[in-house]
Short mmCIF file of N, CA and C and ligand atoms in Angstrom, two decimals:
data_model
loop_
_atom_site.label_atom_id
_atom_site.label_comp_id
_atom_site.label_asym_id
_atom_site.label_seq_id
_atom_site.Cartn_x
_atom_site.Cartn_y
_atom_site.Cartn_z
N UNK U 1 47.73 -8.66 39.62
CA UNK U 1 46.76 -9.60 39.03
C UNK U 1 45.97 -8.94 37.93
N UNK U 2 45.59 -7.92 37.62
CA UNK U 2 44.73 -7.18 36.98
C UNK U 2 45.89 -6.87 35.96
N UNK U 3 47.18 -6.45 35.82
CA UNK U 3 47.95 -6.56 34.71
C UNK U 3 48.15 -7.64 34.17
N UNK U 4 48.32 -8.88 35.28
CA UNK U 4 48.42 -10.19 34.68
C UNK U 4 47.14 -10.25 33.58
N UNK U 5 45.62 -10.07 33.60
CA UNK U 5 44.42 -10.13 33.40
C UNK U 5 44.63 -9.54 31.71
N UNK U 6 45.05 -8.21 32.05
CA UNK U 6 45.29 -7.34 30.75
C UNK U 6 46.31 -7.73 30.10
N UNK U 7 47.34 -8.20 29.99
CA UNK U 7 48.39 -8.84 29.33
C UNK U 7 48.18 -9.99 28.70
N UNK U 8 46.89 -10.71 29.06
CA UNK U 8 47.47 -12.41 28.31
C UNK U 8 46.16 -12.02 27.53
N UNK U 9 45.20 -11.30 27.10
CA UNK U 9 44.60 -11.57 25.58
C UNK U 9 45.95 -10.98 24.62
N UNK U 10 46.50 -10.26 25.16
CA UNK U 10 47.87 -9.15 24.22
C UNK U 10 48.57 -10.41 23.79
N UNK U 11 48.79 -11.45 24.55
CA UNK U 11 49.72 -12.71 24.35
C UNK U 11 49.34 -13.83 23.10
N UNK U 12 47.87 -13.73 23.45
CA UNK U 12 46.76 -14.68 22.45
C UNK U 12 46.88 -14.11 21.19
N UNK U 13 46.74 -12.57 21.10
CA UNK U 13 46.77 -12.11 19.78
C UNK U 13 48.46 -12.55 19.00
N UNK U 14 48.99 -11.91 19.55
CA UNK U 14 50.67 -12.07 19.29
C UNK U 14 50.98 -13.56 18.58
N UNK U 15 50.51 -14.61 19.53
CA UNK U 15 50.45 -16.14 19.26
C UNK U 15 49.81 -16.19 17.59
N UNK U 16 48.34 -15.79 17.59
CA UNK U 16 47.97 -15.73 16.74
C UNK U 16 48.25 -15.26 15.50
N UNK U 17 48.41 -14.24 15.44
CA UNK U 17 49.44 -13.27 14.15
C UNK U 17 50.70 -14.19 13.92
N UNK U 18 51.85 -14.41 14.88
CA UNK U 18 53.00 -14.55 14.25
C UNK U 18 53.17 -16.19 13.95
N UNK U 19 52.61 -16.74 14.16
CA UNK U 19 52.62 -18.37 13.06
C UNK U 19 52.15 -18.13 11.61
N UNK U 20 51.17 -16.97 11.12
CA UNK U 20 50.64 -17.29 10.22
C UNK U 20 51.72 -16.91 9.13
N UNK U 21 53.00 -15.83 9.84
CA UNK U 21 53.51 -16.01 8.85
C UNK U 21 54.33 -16.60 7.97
N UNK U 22 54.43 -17.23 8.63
CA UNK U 22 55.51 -18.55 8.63
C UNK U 22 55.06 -20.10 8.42
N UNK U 23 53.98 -20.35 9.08
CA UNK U 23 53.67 -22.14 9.98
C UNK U 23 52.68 -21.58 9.44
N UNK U 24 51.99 -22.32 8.35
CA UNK U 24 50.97 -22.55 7.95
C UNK U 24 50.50 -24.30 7.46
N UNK U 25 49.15 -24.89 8.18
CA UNK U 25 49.20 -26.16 7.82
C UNK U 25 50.11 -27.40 8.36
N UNK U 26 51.23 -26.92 9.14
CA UNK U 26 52.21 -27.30 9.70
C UNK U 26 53.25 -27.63 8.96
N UNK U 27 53.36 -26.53 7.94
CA UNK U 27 54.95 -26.68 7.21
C UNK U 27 55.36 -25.44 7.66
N UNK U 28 57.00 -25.22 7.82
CA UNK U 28 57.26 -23.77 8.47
C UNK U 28 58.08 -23.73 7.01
N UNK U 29 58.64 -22.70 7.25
CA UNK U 29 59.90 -22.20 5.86
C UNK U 29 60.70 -21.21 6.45
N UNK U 30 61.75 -21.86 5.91
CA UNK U 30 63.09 -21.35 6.35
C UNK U 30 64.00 -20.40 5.60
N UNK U 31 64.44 -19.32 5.32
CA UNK U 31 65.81 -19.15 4.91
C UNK U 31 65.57 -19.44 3.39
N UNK U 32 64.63 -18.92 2.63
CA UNK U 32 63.84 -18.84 1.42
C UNK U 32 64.68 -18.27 0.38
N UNK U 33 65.05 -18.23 -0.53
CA UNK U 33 65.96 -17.22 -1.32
C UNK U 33 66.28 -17.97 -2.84
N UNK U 34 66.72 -17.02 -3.63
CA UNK U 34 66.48 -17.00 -5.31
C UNK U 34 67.77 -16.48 -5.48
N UNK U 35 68.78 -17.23 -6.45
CA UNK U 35 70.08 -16.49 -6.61
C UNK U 35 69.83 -14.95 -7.82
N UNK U 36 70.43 -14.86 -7.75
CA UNK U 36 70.70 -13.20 -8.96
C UNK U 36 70.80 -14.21 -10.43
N UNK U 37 69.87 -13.34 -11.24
CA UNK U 37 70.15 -13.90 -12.61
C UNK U 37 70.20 -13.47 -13.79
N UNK U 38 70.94 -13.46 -14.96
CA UNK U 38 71.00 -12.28 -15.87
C UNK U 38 69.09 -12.23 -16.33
N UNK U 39 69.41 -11.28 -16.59
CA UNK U 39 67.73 -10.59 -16.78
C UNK U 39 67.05 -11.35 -17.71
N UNK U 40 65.74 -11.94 -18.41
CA UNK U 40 65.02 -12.96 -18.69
C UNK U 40 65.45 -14.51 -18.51
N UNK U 41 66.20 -14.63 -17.60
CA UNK U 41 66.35 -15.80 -17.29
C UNK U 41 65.54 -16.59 -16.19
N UNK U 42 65.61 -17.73 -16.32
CA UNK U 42 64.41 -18.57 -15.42
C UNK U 42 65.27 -18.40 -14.17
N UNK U 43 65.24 -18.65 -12.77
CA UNK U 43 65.81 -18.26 -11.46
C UNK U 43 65.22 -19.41 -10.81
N UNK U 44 66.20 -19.50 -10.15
CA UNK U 44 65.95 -20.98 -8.83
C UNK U 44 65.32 -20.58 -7.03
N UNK U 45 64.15 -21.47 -6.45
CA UNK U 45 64.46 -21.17 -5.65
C UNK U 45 64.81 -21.91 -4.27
N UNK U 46 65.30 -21.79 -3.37
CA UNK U 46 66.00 -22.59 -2.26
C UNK U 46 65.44 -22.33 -1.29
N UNK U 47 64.91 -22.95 -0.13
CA UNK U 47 64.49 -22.62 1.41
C UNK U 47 64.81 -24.35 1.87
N UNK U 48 64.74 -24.09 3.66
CA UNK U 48 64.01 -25.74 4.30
C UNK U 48 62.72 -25.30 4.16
N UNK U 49 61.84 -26.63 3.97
CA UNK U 49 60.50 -26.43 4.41
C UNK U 49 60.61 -27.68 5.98
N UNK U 50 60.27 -27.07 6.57
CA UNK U 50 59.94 -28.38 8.20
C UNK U 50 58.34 -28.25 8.31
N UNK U 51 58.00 -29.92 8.84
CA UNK U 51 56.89 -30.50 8.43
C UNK U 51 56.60 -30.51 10.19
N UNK U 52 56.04 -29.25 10.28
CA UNK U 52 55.44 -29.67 12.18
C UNK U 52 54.47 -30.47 12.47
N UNK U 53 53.62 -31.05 11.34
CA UNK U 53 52.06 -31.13 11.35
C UNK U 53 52.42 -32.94 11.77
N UNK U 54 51.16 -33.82 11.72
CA UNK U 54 51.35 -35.44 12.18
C UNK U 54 51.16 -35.91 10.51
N UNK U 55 51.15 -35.26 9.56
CA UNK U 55 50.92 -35.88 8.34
C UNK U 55 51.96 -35.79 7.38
N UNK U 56 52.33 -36.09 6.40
CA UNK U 56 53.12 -36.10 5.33
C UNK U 56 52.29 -35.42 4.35
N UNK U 57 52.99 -34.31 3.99
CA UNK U 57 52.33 -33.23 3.13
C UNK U 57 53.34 -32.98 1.13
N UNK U 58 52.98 -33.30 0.86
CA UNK U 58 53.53 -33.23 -0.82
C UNK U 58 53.62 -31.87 -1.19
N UNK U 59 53.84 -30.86 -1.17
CA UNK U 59 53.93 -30.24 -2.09
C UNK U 59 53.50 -30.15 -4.13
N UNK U 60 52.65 -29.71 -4.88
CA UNK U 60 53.04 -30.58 -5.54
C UNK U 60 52.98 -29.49 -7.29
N UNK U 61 52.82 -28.15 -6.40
CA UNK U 61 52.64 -27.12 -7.65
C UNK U 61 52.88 -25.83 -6.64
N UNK U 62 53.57 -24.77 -7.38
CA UNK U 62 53.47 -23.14 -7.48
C UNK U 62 53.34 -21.86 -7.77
N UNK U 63 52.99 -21.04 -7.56
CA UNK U 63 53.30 -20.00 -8.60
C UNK U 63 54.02 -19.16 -8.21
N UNK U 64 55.01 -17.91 -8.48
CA UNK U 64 55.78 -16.90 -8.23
C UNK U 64 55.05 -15.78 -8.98
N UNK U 65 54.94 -14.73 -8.27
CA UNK U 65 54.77 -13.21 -8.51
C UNK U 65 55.38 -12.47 -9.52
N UNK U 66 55.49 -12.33 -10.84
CA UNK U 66 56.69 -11.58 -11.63
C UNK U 66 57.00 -13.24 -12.60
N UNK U 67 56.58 -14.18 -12.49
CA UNK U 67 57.05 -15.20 -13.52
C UNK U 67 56.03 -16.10 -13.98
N UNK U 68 56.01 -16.72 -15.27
CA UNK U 68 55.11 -17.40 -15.60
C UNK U 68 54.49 -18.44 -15.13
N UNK U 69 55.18 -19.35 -14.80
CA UNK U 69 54.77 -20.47 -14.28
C UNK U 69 56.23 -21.29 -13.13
N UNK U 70 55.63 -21.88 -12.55
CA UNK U 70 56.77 -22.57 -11.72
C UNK U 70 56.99 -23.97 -11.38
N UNK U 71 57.62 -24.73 -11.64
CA UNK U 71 58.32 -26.27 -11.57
C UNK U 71 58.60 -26.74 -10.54
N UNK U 72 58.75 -27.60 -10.05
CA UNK U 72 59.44 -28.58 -8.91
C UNK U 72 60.92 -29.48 -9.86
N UNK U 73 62.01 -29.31 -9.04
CA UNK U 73 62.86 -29.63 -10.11
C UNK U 73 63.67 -30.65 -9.26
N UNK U 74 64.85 -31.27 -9.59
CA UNK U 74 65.56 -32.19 -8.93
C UNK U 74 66.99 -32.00 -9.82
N UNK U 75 68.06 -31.88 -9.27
CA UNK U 75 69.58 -31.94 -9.59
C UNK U 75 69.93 -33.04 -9.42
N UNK U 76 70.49 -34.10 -10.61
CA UNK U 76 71.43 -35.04 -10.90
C UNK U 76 72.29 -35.39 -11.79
N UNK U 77 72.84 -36.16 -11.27
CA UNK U 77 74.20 -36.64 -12.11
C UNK U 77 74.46 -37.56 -12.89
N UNK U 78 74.58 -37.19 -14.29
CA UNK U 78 74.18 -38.60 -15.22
C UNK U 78 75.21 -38.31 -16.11
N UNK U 79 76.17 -39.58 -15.76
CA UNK U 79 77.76 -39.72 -16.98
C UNK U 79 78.19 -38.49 -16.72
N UNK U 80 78.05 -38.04 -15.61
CA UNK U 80 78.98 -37.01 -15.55
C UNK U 80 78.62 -35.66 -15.19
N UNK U 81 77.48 -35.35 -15.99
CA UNK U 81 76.95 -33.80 -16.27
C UNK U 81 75.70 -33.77 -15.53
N UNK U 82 75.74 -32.86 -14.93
CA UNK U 82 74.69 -32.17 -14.08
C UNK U 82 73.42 -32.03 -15.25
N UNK U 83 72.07 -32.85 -14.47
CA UNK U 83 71.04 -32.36 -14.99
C UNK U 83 70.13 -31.80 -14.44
N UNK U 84 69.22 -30.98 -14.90
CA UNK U 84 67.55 -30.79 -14.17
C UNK U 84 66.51 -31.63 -14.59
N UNK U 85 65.85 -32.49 -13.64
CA UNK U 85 64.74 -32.67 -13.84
C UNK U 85 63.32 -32.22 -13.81
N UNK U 86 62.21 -32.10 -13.91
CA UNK U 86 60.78 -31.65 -13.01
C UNK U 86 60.56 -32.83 -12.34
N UNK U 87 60.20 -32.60 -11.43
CA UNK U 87 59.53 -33.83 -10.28
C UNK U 87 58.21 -33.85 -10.12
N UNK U 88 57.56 -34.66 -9.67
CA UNK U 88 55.88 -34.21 -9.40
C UNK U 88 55.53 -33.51 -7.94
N UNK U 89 57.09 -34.07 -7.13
CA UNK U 89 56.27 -33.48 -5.90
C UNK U 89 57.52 -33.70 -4.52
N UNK U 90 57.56 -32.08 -3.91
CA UNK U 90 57.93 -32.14 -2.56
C UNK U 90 57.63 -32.84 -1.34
N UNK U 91 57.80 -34.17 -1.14
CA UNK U 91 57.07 -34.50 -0.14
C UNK U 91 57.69 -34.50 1.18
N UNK U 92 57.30 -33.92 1.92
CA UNK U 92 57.79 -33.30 3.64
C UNK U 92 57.03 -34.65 4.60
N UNK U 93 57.90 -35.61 4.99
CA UNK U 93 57.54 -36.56 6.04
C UNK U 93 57.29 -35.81 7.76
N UNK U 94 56.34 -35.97 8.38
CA UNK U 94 56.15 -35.63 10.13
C UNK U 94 57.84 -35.21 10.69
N UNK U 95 58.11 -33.91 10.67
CA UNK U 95 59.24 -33.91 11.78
C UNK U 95 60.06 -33.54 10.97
N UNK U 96 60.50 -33.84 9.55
CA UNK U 96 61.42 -33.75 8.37
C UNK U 96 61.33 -32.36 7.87
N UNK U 97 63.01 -32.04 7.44
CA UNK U 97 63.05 -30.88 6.86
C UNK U 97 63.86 -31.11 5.98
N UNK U 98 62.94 -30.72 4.59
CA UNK U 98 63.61 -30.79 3.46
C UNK U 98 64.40 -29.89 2.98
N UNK U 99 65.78 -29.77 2.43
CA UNK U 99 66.15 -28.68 1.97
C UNK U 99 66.42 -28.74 0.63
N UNK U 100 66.15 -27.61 -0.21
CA UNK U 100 65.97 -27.15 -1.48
C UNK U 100 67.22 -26.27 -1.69
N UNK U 101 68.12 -26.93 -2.20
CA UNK U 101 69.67 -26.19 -2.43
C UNK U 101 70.21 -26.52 -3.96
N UNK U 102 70.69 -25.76 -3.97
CA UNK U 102 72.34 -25.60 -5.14
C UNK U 102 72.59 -26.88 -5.05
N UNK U 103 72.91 -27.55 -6.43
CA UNK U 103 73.23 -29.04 -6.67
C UNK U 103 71.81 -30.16 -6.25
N UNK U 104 70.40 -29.12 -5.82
CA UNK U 104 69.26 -30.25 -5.38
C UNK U 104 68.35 -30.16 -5.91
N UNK U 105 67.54 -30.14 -4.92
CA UNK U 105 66.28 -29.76 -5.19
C UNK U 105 65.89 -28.66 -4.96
N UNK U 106 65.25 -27.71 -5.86
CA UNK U 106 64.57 -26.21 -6.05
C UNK U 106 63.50 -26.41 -6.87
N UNK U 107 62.99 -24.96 -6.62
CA UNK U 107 61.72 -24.49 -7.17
C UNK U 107 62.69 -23.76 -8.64
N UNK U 108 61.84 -24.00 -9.31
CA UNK U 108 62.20 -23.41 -11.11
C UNK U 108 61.17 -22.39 -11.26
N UNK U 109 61.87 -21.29 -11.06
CA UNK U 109 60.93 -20.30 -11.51
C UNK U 109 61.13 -19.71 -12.96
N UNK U 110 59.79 -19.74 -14.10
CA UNK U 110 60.38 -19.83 -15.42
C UNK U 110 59.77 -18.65 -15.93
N UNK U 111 60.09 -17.98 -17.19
CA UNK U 111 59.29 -17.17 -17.46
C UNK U 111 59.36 -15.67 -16.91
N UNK U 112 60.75 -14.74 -16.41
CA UNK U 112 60.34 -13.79 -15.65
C UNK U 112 60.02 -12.57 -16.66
N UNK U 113 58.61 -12.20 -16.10
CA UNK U 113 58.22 -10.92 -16.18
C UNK U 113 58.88 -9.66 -16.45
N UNK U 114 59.73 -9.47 -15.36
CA UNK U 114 60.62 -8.32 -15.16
C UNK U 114 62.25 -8.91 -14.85
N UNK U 115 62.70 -8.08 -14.56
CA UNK U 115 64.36 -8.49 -13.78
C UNK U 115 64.24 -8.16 -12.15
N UNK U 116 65.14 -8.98 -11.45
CA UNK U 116 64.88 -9.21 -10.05
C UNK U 116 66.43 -8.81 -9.85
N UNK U 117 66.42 -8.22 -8.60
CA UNK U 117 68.29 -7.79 -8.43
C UNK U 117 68.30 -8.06 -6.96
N UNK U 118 69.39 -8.15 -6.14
CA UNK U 118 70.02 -8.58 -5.45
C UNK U 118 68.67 -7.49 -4.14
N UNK U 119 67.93 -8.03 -3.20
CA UNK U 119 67.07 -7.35 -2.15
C UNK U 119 65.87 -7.38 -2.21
N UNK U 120 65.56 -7.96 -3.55
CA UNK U 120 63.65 -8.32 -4.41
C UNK U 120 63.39 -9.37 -3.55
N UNK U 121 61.95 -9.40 -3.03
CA UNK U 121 61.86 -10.45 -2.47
C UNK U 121 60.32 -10.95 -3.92
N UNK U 122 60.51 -12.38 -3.62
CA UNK U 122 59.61 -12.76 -4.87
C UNK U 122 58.15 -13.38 -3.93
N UNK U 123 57.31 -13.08 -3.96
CA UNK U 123 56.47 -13.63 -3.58
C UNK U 123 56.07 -14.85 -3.92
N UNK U 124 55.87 -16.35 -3.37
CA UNK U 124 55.72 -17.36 -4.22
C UNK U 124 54.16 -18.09 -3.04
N UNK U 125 53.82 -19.00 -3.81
CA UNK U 125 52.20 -19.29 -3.29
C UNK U 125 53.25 -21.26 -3.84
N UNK U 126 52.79 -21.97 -2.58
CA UNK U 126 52.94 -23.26 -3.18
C UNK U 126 52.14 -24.13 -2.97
N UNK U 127 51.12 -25.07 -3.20
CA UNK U 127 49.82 -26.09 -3.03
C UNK U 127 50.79 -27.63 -2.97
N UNK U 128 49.68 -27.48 -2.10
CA UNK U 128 49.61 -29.32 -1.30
C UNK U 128 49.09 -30.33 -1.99
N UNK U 129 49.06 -31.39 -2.04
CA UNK U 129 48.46 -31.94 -2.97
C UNK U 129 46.40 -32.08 -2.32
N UNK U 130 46.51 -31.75 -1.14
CA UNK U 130 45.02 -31.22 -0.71
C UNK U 130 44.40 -30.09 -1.37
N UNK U 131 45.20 -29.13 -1.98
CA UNK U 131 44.86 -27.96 -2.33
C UNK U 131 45.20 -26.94 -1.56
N UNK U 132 45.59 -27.44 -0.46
CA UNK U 132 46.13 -26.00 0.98
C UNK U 132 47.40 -25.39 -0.19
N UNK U 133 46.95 -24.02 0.34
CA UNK U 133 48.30 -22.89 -0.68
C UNK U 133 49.07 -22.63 1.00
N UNK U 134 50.50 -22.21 0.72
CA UNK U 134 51.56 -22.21 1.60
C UNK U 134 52.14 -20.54 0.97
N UNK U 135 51.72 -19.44 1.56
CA UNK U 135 52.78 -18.13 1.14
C UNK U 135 53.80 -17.78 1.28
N UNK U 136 54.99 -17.77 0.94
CA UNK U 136 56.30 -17.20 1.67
C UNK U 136 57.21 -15.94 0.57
N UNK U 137 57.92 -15.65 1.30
CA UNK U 137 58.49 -14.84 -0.18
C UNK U 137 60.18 -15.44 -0.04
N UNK U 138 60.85 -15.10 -1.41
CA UNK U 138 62.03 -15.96 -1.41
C UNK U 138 63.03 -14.31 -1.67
N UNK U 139 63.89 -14.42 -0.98
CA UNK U 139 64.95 -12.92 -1.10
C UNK U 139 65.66 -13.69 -1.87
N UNK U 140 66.34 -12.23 -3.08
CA UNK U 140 67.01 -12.34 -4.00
C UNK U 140 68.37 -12.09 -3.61
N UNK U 141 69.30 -12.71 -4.07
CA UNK U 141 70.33 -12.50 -3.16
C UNK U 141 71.54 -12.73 -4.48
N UNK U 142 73.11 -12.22 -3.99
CA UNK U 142 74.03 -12.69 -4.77
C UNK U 142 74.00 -14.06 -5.73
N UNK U 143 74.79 -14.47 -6.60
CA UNK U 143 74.93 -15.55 -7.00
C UNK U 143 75.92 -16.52 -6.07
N UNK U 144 76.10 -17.18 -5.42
CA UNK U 144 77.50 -18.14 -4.99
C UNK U 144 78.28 -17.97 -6.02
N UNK U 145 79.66 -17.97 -5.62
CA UNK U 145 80.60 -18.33 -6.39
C UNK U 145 81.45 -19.28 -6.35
CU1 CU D 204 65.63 -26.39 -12.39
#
């Protein structure tokens, strides 16, 4: 009983620490990542975001670490040819997980600073349309082929 006693603040802390890095606000993020890109080029980025919270949360601006500014973008198909759009906004419905992929929807990261190579992780900050900021970092990884 007295280990039981000493063990569960150890449990409370643990609880505490490991949501924040992840579950913040009640969006989690998943599997975050930025393909490889020849050097001053703008770079994409891809994760799920899942919406744990009871509200519908927008996304609706970001910034990345190492790049100027950052976009919300959308992939479609018009007469044929793949376009990019900017969008105004990620919006994550109660329970929903959006995914941000190749041929979709990504983050446009524009403007890089430096060159990023295959193991960089990019730090990115993204706001709600409340103003809540969301931290995650996105790993740099191969290109698909
Ligand atoms: Cu784009």
């Amino acid at each position: 009983m007295t280990m039981f006693k000493f063990l569960l603040p150890v449990s409370f802390l643990l609880l505490s620490i490991g949501p924040a890095l992840a579950d913040q606000g009640g969006l989690t993020f998943d599997n975050a990542w930025t393909p490889e890109a020849p050097p001053g080029r703008m770079m994409a980025g891809f994760m799920e975001i899942h919406n744990t919270g009871p509200d519908t949360v927008a996304i609706v601006d970001g910034r990345a670490n190492g790049f100027g500014h950052v976009e919300l973008h959308n992939t479609t198909m018009e007469d044929g040819v793949m376009r990019m759009r900017r969008i105004e906004a990620l919006s994550i419905a109660p329970g929903q997980t959006l995914v941000l992929e190749p041929g979709g929807l990504h983050l446009m990261l524009i403007e890089p600073q430096r060159s990023f190579r295959d193991g960089d992780q990019i730090e990115l900050v993204l706001t709600d349309s409340d103003g809540r900021e969301y931290s995650l970092s996105s790993e740099v990884r191969p290109r698909r082929r």
